[in-house]
Amino acid sequence: MRISKAAALLSVCAFAGTLAYAGRAAAEDCSTRRPTDPGGFAGYSYGSAEVKSYASAHIRVWYTLDGPSAVRPQSARADLVPDDVAVAADTTESAYAKYLEMGFRAPLGDGGHPTCVTNGGDDKLDVYLLRFQSADGQTVHEQCKQGAVVACPSFIVAEARLDQRYPSFGEGARTVLPHELFHSVQSAYNAEMDVFWAEGSAQWAAKQLDPSLQDLERLLPDFFKEAGRSIDSPPGGAATGFLYGTAVWPVFLDEHFGKDSTRKIMEQLGTRKVSAMAAAEQVLPDLGAPMSEAFPLFLAWNAATGSRAGAGGYKNAAKYPKLAIGELPEGDKVDGLTAGFSYQMYHTQASKPTEYLLDTDPTRNRGILLPLTGGVADAARATALPATLEGEGIVIVTGVSAKKSDAAFTLRWQSPGTSSSGASGSGGSGGGSSGGCSAATGGPSGWASVPALLTLAAVLAGRRRRPLRP
């Protein structure tokens, strides 16, 4: 979906932390409606205007030349199909082919719908061009089938005048339609995946098709400004920007583990009812590192952005927002809590060699040290705690488990080899001669080898709307 920030929560409601689509219909259910039906769908209707369609191999685009949802009529084509309609069809068709080339499943066809239900007259994916009030795209799931997971055919409703919301209709189509199409791809695996993963991976997918688009970067600030928040627990209120900003997680997976990583997580989600982070926990070890190593490194990459961008990290790190990071408090330790994948970051300046250690349950929390030189990060040298620093750096402590209960930690710092009174809590990181066990094994060589409960769900028929441009 894409929706304006002010209207973000108009399309969601609480449901156990996953997307659950209203309007699921058994094969014999004839209640499903589309914009071309009398009365339309969820307020979207062509009314009395004449409706036309234009089809490509896998896509059928519906439009009108009359009324408030009229497309621009200009056409340079022999068949007189409006240019914007042809662009919408071609853009969606191209994205369809690209996603198949990337190894993703095709969206489920709607040819098996009961005869009493509108399906556009064939098995093609239907795209309805209409006017929106506060959004520019939505994917609607219908006639879902319950198996090991819920999978659904779908149709897309998109803004008919994308030229009024983007520099051109073509740019709007490349931004909106591949994003919405990827939601249709997702529903072929599992129509109940976490909202953050559904929106974040759709943003990532659209960026793969057209790297010149800046929609992903435009929405990253809403994610980065929530420093410390667990990625799978978006804030209350107009949280849509945060959801789209989570695209940086599949960007990390792609750039660090390879382009198949997102697809493999999707395949895991297609086998059983499980959260997106639990699916990643299953997949990442086969890609080269467990979640307990990958997620801290992800956060180190996030800290190495903006004016801190240096070696390693994201390809476009300098274009990403700079995280606000507080100073490490005075003393020799700091106590804290995480829940889920929440985290704490601390900027530190060590005038002499200083060892940083983490006392915690290593199944819940891990730590990583990101060195800086002149304020610039060297993400390639990010090192699991315990680690020693002389100079400037950022210390990160993060949860590495989907468990939402509090997980206590104590971050300590001392001269290397200094004796300590021992770990605080189970699985502590005593380091040095303290006799404690490290909360994250490996050290520098280990890292070099690493190649608020979410309760949002769609309130109407899998509604996923794209936010408008500011």
mmCIF file of N, CA and C in Angstrom, residues 61 110 116 129 225 257 267 293:
data_model
loop_
_atom_site.group_PDB
_atom_site.id
_atom_site.type_symbol
_atom_site.label_atom_id
_atom_site.label_comp_id
_atom_site.label_asym_id
_atom_site.label_seq_id
_atom_site.Cartn_x
_atom_site.Cartn_y
_atom_site.Cartn_z
ATOM 1 N N VAL A 61 -5.557 -3.501 -17.638
ATOM 2 C CA VAL A 61 -5.748 -2.193 -17.023
ATOM 3 C C VAL A 61 -7.137 -1.674 -17.364
ATOM 4 N N ASP A 110 -6.766 -15.004 -11.099
ATOM 5 C CA ASP A 110 -8.133 -14.966 -10.587
ATOM 6 C C ASP A 110 -9.119 -15.703 -11.490
ATOM 7 N N CYS A 116 -20.098 -15.994 -10.175
ATOM 8 C CA CYS A 116 -20.866 -14.869 -9.644
ATOM 9 C C CYS A 116 -19.974 -13.716 -9.202
ATOM 10 N N LEU A 129 -7.532 1.988 -12.678
ATOM 11 C CA LEU A 129 -7.080 3.367 -12.544
ATOM 12 C C LEU A 129 -8.248 4.235 -12.109
ATOM 13 N N LYS A 225 14.664 8.074 12.298
ATOM 14 C CA LYS A 225 14.406 8.950 13.438
ATOM 15 C C LYS A 225 13.873 8.174 14.636
ATOM 16 N N PHE A 257 24.319 -10.262 1.907
ATOM 17 C CA PHE A 257 24.186 -11.703 1.716
ATOM 18 C C PHE A 257 23.896 -12.099 0.274
ATOM 19 N N GLU A 267 10.199 -17.468 0.690
ATOM 20 C CA GLU A 267 9.897 -18.892 0.563
ATOM 21 C C GLU A 267 9.661 -19.521 1.929
ATOM 22 N N GLU A 293 24.532 -12.456 14.645
ATOM 23 C CA GLU A 293 25.639 -11.707 14.063
ATOM 24 C C GLU A 293 25.144 -10.722 13.006
#
